[in-house]
Every structure is written in C-alpha cells, then in structure tokens.
Short mmCIF file of N, CA, C and O and ligand atoms in Angstrom, two decimals:
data_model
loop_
_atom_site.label_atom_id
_atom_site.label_comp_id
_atom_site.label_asym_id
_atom_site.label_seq_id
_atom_site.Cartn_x
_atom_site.Cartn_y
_atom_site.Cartn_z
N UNK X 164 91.21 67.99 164.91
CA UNK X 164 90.60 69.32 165.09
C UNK X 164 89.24 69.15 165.76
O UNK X 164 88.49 68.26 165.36
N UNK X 165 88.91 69.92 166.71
CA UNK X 165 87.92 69.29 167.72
C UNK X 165 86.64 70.07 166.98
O UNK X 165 85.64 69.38 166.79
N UNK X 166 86.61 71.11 166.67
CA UNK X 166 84.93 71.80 165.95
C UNK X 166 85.17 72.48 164.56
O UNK X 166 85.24 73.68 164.32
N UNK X 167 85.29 71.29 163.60
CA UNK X 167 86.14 72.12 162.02
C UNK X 167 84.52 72.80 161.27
O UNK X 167 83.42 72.27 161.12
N UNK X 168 85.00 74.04 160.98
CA UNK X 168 83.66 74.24 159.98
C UNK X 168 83.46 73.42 158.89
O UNK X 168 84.23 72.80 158.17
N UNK X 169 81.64 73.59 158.94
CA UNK X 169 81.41 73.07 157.59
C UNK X 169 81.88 73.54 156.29
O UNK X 169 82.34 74.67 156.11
N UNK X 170 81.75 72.54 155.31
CA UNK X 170 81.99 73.33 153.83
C UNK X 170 81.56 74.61 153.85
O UNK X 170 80.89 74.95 154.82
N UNK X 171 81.77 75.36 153.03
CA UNK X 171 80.71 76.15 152.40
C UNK X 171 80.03 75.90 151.13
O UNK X 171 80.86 75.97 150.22
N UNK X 172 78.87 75.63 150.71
CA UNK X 172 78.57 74.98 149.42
C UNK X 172 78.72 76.20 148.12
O UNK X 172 78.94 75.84 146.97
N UNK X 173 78.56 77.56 148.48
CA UNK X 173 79.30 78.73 147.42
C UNK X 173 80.42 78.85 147.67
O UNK X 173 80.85 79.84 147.09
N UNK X 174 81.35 78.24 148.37
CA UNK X 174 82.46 78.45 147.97
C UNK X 174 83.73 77.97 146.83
O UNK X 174 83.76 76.74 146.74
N UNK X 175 84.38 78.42 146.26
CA UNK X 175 84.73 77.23 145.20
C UNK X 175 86.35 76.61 145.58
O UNK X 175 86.92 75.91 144.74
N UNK X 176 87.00 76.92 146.85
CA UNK X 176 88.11 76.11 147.24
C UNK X 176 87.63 75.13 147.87
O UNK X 176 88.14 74.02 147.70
N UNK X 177 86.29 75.34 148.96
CA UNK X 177 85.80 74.15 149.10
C UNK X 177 84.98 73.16 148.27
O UNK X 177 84.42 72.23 148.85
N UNK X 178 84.88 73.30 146.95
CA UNK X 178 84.92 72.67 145.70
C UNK X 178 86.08 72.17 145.28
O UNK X 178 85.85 70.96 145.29
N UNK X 179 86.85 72.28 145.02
CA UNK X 179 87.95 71.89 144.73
C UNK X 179 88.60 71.40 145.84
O UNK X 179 89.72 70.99 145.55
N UNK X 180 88.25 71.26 147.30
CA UNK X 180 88.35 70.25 148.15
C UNK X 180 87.81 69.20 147.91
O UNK X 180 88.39 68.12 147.91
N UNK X 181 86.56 69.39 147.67
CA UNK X 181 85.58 68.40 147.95
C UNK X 181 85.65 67.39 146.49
O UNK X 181 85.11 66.31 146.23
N UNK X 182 86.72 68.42 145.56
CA UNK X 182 86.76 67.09 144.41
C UNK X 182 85.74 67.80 143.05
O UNK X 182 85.90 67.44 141.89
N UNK X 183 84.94 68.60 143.38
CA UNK X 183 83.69 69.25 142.52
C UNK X 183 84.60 70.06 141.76
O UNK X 183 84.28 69.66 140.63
N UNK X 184 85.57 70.98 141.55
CA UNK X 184 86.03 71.59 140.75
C UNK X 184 87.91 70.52 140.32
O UNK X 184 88.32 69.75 141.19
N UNK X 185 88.32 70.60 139.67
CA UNK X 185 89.42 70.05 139.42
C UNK X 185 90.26 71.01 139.34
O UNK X 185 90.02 72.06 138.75
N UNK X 186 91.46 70.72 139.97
CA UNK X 186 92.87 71.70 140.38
C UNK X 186 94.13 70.95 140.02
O UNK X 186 94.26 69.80 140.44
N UNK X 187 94.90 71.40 139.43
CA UNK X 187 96.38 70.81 139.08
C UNK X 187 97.32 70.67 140.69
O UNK X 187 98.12 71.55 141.00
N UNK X 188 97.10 69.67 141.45
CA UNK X 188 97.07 69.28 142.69
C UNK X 188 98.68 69.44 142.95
O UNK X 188 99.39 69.15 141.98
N UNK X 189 99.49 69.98 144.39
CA UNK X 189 101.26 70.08 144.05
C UNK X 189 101.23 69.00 145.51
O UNK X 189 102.13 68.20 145.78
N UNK X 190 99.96 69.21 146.35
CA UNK X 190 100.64 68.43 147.57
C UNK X 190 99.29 68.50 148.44
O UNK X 190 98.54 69.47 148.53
N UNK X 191 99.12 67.01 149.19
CA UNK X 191 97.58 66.36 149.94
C UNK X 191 97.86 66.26 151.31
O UNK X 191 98.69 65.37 151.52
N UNK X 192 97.51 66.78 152.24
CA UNK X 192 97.33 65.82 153.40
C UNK X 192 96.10 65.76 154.03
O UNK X 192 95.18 66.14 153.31
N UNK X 193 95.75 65.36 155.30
CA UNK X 193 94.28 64.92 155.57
C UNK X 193 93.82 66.54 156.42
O UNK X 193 92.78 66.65 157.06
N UNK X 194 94.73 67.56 156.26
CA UNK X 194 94.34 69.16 156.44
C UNK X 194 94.49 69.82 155.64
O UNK X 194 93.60 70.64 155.44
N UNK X 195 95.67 69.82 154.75
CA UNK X 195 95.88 70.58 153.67
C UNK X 195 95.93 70.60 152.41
O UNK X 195 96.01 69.46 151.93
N UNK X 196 95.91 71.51 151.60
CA UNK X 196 95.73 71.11 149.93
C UNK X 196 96.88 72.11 149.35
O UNK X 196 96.99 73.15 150.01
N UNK X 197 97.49 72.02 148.56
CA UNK X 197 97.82 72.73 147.18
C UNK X 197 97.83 72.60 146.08
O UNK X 197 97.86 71.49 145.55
N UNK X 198 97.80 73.94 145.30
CA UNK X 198 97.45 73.63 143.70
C UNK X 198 97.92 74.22 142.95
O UNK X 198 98.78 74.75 143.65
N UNK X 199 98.07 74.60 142.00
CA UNK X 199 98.33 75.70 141.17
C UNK X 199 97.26 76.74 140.93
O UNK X 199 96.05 76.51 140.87
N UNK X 200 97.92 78.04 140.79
CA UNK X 200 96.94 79.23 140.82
C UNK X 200 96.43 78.95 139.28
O UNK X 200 97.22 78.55 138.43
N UNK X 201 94.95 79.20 138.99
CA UNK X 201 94.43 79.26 137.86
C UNK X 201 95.46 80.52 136.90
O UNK X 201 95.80 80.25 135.75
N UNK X 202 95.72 81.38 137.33
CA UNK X 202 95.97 82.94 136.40
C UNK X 202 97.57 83.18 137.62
O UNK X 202 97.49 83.72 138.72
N UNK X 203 98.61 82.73 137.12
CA UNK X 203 100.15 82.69 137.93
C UNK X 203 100.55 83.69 137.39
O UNK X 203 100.61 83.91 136.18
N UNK X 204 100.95 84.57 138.56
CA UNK X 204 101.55 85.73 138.15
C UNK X 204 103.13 85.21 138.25
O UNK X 204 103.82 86.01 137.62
N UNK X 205 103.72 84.43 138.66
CA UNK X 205 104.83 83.95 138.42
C UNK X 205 105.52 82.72 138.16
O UNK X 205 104.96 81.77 138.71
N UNK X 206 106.72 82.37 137.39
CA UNK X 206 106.86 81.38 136.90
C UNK X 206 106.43 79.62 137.94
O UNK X 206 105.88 78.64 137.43
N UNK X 207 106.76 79.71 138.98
CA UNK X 207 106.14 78.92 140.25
C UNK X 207 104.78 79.97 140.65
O UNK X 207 105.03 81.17 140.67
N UNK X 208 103.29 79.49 140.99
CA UNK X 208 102.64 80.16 141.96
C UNK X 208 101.50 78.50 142.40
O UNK X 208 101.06 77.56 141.74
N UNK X 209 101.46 78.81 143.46
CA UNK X 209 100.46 77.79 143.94
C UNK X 209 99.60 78.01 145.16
O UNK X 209 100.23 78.67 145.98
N UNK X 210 98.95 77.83 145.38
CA UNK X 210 97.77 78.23 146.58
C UNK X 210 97.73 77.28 147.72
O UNK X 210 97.11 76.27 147.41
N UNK X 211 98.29 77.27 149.24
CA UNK X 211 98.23 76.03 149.80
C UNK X 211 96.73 76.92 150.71
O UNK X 211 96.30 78.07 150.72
N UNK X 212 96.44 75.92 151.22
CA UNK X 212 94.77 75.95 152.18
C UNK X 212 94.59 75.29 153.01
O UNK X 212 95.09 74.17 152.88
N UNK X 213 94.20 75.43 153.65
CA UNK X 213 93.70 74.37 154.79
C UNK X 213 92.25 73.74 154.19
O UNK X 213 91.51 74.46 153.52
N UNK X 214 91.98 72.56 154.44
CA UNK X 214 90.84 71.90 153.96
C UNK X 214 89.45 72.29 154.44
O UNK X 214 88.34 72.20 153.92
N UNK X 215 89.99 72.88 155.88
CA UNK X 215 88.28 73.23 156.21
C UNK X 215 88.12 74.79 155.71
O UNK X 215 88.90 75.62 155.24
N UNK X 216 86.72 74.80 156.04
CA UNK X 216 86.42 76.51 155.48
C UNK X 216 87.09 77.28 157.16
O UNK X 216 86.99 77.12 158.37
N UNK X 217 87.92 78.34 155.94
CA UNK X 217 88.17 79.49 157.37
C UNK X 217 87.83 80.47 156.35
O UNK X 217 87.78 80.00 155.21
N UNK X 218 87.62 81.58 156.46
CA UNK X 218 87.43 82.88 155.54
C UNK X 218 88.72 82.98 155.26
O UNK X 218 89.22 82.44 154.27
N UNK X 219 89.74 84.06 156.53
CA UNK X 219 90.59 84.29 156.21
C UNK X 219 91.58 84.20 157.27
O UNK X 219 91.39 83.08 157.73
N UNK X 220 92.64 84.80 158.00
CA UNK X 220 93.49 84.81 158.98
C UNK X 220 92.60 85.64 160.47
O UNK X 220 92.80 85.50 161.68
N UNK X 221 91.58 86.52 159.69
CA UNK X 221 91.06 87.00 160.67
C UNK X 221 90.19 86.61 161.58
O UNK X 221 90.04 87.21 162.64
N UNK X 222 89.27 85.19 161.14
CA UNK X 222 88.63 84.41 162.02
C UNK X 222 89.32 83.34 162.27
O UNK X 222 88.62 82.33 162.35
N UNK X 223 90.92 83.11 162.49
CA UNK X 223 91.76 82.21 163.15
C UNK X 223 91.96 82.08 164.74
O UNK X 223 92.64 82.91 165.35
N UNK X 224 91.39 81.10 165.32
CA UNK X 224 91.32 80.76 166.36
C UNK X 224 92.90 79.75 167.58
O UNK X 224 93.68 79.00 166.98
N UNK X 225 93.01 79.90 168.75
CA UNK X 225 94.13 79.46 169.12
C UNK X 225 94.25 78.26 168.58
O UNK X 225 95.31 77.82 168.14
N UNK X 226 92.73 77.44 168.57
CA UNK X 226 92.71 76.01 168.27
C UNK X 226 93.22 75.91 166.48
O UNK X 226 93.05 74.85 165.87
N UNK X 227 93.74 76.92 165.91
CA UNK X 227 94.34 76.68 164.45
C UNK X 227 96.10 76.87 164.63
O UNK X 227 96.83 77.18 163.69
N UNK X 228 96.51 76.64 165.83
CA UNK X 228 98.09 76.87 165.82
C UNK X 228 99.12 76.28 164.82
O UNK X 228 100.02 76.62 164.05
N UNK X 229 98.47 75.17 165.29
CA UNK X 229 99.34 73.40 164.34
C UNK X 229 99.15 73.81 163.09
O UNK X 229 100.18 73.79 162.42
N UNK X 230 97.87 74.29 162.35
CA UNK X 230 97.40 73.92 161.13
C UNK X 230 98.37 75.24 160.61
O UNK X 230 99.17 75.08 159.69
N UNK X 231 98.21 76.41 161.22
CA UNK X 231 98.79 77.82 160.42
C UNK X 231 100.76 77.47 160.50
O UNK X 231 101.66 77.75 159.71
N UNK X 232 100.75 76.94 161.51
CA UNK X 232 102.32 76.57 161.36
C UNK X 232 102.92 75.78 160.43
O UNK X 232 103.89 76.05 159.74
N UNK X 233 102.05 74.42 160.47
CA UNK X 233 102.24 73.50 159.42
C UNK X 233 102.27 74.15 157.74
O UNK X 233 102.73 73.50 156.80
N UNK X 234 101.67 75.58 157.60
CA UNK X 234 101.25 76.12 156.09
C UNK X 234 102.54 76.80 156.06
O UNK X 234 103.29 76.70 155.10
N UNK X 235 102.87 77.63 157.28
CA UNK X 235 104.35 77.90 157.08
C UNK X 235 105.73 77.13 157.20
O UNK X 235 106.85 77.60 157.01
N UNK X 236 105.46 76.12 157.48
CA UNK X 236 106.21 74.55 156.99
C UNK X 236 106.89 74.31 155.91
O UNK X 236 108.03 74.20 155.47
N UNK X 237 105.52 74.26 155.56
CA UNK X 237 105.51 73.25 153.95
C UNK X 237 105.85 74.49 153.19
O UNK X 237 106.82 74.41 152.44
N UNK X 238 105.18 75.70 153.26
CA UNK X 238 105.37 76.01 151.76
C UNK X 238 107.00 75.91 151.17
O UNK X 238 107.36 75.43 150.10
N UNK X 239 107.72 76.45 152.07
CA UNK X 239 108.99 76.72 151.68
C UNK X 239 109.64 75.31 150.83
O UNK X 239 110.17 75.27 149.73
N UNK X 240 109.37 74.28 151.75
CA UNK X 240 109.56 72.93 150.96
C UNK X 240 108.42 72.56 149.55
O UNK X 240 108.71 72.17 148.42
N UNK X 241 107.64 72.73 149.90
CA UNK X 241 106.41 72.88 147.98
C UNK X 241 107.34 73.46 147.37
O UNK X 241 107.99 72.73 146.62
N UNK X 242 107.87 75.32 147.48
CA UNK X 242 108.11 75.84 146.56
C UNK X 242 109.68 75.81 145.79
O UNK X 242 109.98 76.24 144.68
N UNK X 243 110.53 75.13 146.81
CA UNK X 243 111.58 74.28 145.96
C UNK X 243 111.68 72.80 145.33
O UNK X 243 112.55 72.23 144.67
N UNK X 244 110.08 72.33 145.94
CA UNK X 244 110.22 70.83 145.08
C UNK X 244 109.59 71.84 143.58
O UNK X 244 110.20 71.77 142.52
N UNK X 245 108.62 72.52 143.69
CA UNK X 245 108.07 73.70 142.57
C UNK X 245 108.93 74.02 141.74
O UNK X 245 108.60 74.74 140.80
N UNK X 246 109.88 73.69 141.86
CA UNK X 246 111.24 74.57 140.99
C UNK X 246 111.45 76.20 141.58
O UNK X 246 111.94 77.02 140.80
N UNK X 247 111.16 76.52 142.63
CA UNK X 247 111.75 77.73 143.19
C UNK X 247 113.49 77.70 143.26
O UNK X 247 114.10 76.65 143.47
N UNK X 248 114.15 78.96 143.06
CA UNK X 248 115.58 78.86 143.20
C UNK X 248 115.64 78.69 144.70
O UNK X 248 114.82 79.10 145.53
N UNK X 249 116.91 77.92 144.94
CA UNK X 249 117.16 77.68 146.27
C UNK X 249 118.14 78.70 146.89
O UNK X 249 118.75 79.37 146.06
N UNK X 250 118.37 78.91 147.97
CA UNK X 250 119.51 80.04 148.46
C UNK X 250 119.36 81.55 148.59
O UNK X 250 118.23 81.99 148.37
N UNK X 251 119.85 82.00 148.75
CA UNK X 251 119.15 83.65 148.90
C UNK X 251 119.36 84.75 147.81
O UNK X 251 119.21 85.97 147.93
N UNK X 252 119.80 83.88 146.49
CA UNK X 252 119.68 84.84 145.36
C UNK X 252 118.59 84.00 144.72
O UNK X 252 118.37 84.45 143.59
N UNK X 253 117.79 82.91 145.03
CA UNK X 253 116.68 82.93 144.39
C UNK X 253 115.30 83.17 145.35
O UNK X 253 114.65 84.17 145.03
N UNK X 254 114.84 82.51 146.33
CA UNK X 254 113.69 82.65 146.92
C UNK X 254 112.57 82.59 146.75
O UNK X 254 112.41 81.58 146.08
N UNK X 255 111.28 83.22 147.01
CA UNK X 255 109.96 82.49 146.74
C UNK X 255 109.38 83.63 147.84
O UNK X 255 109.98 84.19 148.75
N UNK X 256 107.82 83.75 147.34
CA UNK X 256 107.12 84.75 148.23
C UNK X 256 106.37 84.09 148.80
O UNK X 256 106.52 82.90 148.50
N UNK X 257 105.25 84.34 149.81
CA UNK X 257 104.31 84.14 150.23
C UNK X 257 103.35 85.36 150.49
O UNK X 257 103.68 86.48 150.88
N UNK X 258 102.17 84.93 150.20
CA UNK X 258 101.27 86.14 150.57
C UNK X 258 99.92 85.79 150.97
O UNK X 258 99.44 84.73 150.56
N UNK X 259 99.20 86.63 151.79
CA UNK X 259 98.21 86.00 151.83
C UNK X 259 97.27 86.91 152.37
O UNK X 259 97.31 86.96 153.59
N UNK X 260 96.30 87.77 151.75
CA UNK X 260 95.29 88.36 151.47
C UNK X 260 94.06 88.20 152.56
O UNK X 260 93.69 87.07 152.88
N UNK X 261 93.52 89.24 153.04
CA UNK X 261 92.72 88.96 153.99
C UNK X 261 91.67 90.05 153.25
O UNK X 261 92.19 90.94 152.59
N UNK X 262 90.54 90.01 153.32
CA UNK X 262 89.12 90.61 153.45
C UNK X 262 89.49 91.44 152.02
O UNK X 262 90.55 91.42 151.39
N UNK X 263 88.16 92.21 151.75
CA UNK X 263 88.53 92.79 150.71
C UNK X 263 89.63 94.22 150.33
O UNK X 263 90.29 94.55 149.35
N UNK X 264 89.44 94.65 151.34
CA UNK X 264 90.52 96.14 151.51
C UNK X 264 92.02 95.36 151.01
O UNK X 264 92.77 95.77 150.12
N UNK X 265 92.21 94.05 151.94
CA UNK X 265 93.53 93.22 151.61
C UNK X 265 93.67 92.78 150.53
O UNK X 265 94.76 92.20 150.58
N UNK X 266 93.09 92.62 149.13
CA UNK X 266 93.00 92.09 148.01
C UNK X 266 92.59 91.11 148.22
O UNK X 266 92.58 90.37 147.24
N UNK X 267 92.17 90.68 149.19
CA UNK X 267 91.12 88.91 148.76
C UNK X 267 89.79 88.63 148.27
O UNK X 267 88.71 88.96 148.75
N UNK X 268 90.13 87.79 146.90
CA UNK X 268 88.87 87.66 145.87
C UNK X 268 88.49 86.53 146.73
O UNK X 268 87.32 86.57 147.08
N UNK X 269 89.19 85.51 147.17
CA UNK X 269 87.49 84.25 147.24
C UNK X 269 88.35 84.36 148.93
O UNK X 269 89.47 84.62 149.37
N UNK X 270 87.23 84.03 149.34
CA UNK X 270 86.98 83.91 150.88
C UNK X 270 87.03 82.42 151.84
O UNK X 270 86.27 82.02 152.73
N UNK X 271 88.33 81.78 151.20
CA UNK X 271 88.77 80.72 152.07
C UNK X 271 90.13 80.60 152.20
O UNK X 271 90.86 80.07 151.36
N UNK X 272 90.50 81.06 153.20
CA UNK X 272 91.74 81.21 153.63
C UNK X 272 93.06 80.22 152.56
O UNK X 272 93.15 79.00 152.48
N UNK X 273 93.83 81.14 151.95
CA UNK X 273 95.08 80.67 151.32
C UNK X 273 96.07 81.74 151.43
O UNK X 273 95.89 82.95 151.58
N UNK X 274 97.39 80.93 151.31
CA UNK X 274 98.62 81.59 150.96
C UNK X 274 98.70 80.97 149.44
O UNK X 274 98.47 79.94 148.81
N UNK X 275 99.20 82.42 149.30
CA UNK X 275 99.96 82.15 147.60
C UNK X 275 101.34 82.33 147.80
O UNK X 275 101.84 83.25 148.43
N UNK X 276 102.17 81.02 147.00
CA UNK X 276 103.19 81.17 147.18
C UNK X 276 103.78 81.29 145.48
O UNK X 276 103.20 80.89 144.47
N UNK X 277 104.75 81.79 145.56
CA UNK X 277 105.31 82.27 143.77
C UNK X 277 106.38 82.29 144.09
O UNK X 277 106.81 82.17 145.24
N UNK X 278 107.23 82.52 142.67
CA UNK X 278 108.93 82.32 142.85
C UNK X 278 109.19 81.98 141.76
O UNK X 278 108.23 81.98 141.00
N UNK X 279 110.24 81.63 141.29
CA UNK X 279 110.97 81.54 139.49
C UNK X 279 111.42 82.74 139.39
O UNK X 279 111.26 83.65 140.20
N UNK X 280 112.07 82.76 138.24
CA UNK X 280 113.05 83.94 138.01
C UNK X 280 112.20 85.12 137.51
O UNK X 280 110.97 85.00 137.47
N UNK X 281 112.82 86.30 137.13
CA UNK X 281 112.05 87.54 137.06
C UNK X 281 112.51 87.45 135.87
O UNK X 281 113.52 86.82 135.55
N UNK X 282 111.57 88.27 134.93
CA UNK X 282 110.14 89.59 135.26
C UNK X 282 108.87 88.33 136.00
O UNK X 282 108.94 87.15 135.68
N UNK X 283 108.15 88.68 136.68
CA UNK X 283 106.81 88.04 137.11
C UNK X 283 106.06 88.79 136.52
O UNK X 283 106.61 89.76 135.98
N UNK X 284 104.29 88.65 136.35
CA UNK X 284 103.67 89.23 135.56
C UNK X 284 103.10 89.79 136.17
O UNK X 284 102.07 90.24 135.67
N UNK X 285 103.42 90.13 137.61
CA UNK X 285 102.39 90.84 138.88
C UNK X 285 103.41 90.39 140.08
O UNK X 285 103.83 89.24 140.27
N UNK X 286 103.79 91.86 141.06
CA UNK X 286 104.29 91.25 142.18
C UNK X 286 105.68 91.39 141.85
O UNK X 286 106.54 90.97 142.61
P1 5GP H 450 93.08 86.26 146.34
O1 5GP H 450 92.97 87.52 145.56
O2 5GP H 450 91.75 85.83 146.95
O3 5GP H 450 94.18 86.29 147.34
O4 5GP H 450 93.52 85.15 145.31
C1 5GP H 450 92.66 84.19 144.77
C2 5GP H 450 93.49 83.40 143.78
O5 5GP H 450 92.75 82.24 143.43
C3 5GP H 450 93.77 84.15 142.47
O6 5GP H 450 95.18 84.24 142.28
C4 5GP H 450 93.07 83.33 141.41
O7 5GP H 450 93.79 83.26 140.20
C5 5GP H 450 92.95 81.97 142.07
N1 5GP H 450 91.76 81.21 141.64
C6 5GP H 450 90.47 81.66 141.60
N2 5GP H 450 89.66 80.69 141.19
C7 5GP H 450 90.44 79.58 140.98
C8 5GP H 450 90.14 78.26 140.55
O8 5GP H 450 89.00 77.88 140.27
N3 5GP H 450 91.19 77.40 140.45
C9 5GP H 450 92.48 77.78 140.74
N4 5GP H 450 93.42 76.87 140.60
N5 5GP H 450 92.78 79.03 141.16
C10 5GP H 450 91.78 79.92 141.28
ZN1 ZN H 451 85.75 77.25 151.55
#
C-alpha cells in the first residue's frame, strides 16, 4: 500500500491492532484483522478490518481495491470456518455501517459478519 494512514491514537480498533486492547482474534494477515464482536447479536458475529485507519467506506480510495475485495473474500470463508450454516438454507450476513446516520459507533472501517441459527438478538 503506497500512502497507508496513520493509527489513530483515540481510536480503539486501532488499539486492538496495535495489540493495546485484547480481542478474541478469528483470522491475521499483514492487512487484515478479525475478531469477535464484544456484544454478538448473533450466534457467529465477528468484525473483519483492515489494519490501517480508514473511517469508513466513504473515504475509500481506488488505491483500496485489493484490500475491500480481499474483505469480501474472506468473510464468507471466516464465517463457515465460524460455524456459519453452509448452503442456502443457512447463510451469514454482512454489514457494514458508515457515518453516524448509518449506525456506525466507532469510526474505523469494519464489516460485521453474523450467522448461526435463529432467533438472533438483533438483525
Ligand atoms: P458499528 O455500530 O460501529 O457498526 O459497530 C461497532 C461494533 O463494535 C459493535 O457491534 C460493538 O459491539 C463492537 N465493539 C465496540 N468496542 C469493541 C471492543 O472493544 N472489542 C470488540 N471485540 N468489539 C467492540
Ligand atoms: Zn482506527
């Protein structure tokens, strides 16, 4: 990545990048992270991210192609190693929250992905 932002030092995913907060970790690479959501609204939920600070989808640049593709990659594979049902009577969501009107509480770009069987406790 040729100009990655800095941390943000208030932010707390880039804490839990950086190792400063501790996260129940599902999957590492040298761009991306996932974890488990602190408060899971469903029986699988986990948060994948990109490692550098982005806010949200809305300050995504051409130079983030690889990285936003790669998030729609993996999750599908996370959320059946996750124990998501496989096939099209089970499935798995993705979502992902932009600015505050969009429901986004912290301001570093994630998808939440969820899935397991129903009732969910939200969603
Ligand atoms: P948003 O509303 O921004 O899309 O979702 C933020 C998500 O981050 C929420 O589902 C919330 O439970 C989760 N979250 C907030 N703080 C922490 C934390 O410190 N650790 C983990 N694992 N999840 C967090
Ligand atoms: Zn951040």
């Amino acid at each position: 990545m040729s100009h990655p932002n800095p941390p943000d030092p208030d932010c707390i995913f880039c804490k839990i990048v950086a190792g400063q907060i501790p996260c129940r970790k599902v999957y590492e690479d040298d761009e991306l992270l996932a974890f488990h959501d602190i408060n899971p609204w469903a029986p699988v939920h986990f948060l994948l991210i990109p490692k550098e600070h982005l806010e949200s989808l809305a300050v995504t640049h051409a130079r983030h192609e690889l990285l936003l593709g790669r998030m729609m990659l993996l999750a599908p594979r996370l959320a059946l190693e996750q124990g998501c049902t496989p096939g099209r009577d089970g499935g798995f969501r993705v979502l992902v929250n932009n600015g505050r009107e969009g429901g986004q509480e912290v301001l570093h770009l994630h998808m939440h992905v969820m899935g397991g069987p129903r009732p969910w406790k939200r969603g």
